[in-house]
PDB file of C-alpha atoms in Angstrom:
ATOM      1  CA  UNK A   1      37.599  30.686 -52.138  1.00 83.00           C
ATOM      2  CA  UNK A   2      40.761  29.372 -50.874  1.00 86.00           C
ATOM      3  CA  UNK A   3      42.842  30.140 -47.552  1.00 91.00           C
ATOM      4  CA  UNK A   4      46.139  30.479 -49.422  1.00 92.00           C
ATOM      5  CA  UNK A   5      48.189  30.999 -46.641  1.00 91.00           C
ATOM      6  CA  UNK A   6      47.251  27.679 -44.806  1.00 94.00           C
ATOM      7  CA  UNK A   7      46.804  26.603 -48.895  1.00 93.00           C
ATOM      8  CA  UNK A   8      50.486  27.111 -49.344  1.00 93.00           C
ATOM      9  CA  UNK A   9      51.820  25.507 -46.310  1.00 95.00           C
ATOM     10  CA  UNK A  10      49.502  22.399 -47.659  1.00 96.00           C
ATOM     11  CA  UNK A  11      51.231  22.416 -50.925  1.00 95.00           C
ATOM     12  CA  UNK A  12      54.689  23.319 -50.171  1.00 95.00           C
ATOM     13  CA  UNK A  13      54.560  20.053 -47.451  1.00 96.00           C
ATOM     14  CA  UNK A  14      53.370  17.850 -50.038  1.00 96.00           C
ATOM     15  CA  UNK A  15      55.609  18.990 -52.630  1.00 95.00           C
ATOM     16  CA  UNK A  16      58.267  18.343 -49.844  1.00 96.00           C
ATOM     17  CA  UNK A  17      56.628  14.370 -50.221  1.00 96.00           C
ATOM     18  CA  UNK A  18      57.265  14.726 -53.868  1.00 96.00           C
ATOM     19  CA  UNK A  19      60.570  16.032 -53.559  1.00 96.00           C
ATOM     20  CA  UNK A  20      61.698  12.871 -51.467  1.00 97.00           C
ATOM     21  CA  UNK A  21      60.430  10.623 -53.762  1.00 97.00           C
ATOM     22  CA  UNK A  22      61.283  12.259 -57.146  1.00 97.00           C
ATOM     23  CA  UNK A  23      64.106  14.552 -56.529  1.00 96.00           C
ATOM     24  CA  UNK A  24      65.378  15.034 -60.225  1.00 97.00           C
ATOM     25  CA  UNK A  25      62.027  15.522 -60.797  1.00 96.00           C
ATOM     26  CA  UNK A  26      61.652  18.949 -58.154  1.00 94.00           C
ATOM     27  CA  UNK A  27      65.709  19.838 -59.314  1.00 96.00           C
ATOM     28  CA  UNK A  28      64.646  20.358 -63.105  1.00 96.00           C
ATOM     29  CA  UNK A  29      61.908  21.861 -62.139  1.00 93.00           C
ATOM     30  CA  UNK A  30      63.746  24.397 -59.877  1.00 93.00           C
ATOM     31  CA  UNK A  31      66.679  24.572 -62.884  1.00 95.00           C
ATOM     32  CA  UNK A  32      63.466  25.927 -65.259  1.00 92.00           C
ATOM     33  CA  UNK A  33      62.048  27.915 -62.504  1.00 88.00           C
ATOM     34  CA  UNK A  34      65.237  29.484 -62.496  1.00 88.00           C
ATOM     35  CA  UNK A  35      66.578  30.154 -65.714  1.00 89.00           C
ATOM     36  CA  UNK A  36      68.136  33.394 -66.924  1.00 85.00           C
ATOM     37  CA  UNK A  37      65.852  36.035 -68.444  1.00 88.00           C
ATOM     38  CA  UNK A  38      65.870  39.366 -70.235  1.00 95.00           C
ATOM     39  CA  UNK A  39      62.661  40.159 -68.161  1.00 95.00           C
ATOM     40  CA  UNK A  40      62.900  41.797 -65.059  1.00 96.00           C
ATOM     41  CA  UNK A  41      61.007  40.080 -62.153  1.00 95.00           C
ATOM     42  CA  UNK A  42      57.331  42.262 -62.515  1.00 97.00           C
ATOM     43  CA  UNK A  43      57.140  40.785 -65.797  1.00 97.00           C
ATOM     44  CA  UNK A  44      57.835  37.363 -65.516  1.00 96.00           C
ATOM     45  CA  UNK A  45      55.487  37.242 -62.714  1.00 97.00           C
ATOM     46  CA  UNK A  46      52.938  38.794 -64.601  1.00 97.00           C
ATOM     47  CA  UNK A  47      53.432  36.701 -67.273  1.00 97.00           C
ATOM     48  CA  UNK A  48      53.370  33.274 -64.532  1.00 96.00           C
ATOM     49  CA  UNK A  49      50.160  34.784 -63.011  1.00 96.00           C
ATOM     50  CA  UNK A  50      48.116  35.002 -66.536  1.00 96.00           C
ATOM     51  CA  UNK A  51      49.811  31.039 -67.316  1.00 95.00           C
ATOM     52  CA  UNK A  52      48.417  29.949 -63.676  1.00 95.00           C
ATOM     53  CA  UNK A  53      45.743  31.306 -64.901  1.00 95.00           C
ATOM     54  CA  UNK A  54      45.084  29.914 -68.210  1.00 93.00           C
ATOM     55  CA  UNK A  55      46.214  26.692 -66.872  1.00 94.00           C
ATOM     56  CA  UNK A  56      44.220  26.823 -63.397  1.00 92.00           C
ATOM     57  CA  UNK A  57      47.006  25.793 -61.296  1.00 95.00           C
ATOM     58  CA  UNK A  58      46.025  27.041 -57.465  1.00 95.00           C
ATOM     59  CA  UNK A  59      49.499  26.673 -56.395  1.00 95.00           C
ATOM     60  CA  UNK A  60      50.570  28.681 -59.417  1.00 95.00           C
ATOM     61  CA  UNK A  61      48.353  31.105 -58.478  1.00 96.00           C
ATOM     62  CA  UNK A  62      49.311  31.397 -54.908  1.00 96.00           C
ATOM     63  CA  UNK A  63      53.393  30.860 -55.421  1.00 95.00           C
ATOM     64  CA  UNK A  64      53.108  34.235 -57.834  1.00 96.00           C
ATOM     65  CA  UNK A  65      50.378  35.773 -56.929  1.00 97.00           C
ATOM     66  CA  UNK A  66      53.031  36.020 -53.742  1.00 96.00           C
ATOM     67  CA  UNK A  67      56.397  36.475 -55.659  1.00 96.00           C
ATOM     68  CA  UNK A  68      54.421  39.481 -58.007  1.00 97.00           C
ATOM     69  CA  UNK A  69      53.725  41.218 -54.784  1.00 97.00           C
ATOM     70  CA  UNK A  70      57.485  40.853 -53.689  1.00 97.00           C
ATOM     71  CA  UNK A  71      58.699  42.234 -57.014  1.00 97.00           C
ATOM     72  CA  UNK A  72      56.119  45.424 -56.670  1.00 98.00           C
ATOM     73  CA  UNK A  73      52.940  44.973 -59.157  1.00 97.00           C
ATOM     74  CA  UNK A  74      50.522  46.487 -58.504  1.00 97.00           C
ATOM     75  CA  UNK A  75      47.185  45.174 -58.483  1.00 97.00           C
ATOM     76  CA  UNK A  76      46.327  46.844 -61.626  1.00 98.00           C
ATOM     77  CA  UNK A  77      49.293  45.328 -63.144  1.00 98.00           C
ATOM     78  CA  UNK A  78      47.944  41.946 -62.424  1.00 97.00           C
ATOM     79  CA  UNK A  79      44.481  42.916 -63.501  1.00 97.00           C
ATOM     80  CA  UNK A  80      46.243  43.904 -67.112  1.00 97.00           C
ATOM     81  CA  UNK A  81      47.715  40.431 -66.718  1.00 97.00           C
ATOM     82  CA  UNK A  82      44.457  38.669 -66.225  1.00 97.00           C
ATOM     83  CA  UNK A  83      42.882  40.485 -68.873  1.00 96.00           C
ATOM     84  CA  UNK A  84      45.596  39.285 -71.415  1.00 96.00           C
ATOM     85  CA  UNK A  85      44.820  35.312 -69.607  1.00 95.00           C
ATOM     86  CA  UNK A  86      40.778  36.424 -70.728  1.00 95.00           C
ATOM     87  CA  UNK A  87      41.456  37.115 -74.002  1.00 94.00           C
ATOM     88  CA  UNK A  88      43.682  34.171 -74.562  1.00 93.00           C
ATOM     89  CA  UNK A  89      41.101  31.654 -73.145  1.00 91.00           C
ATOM     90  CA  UNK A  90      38.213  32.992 -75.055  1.00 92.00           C
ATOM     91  CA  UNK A  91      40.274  33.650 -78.196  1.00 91.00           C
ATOM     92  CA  UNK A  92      41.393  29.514 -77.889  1.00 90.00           C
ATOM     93  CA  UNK A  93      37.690  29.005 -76.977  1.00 89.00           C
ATOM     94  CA  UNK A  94      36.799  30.425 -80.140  1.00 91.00           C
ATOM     95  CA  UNK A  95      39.765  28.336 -82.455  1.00 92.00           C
ATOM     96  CA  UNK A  96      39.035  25.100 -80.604  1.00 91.00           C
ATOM     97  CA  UNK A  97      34.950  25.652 -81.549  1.00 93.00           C
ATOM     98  CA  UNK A  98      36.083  25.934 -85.356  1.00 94.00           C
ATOM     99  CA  UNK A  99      37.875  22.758 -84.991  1.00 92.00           C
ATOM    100  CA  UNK A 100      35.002  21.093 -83.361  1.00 91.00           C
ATOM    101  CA  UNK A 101      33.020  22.642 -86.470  1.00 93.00           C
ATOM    102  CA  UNK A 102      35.398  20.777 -88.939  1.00 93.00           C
ATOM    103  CA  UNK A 103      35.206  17.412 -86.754  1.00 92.00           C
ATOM    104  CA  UNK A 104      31.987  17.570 -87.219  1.00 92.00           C
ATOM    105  CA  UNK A 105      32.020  17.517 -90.932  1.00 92.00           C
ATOM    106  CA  UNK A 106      34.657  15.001 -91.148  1.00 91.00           C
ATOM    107  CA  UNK A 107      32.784  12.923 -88.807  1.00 93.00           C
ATOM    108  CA  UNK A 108      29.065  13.259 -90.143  1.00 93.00           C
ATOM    109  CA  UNK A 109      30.703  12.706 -93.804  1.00 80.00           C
ATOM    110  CA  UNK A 110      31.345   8.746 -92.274  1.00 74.00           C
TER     111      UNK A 110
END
């Protein structure tokens, strides 16, 4: 696995690179990161910690995994989190295969 302390300092200092070079880029992002929200912050950090997941962004991961922690979930929040990332990516796994079902037909039909 990953050392996501010494991960994080790796990121955020190449990020800072980033940030030099694209800065409008890093300030929208920042502007998003920020936006107002109905949800309190347990939920939208639950809800960023089953998108890292889905999405398999490490940084993601480590960024919220940190700010859920700070907002008080618990870890069986997050595990009700990850479950609802599971389901997702098997539930997509399972549309995607029909559509590679109905490629096939159209394709074969050539």
């Amino acid at each position: 696995m990953l050392d996501w302390k010494k991960y994080r300092t790796q990121l955020m200092g190449r990020l800072g690179i980033l940030g030099k070079l694209s800065p409008d880029t890093i300030k929208g992002y920042q502007t998003l990161s920020k936006a107002e929200s109905v949800l309190d912050p347990k939920t939208k950090e639950l809800i960023a910690l089953a998108c890292a997941v889905t999405t398999r962004c490490d940084g993601c991961i480590d960024v919220h995994t940190d700010a859920a922690i700070k907002a008080g979930c618990t870890q069986e929040e997050i595990a009700a989190a990850l479950n609802v990332a599971i389901a997702m990516n098997a539930g997509a796994a399972v549309v995607y295969s029909a559509r590679v079902l109905d490629a096939y037909e159209a394709l074969k039909s050539e």
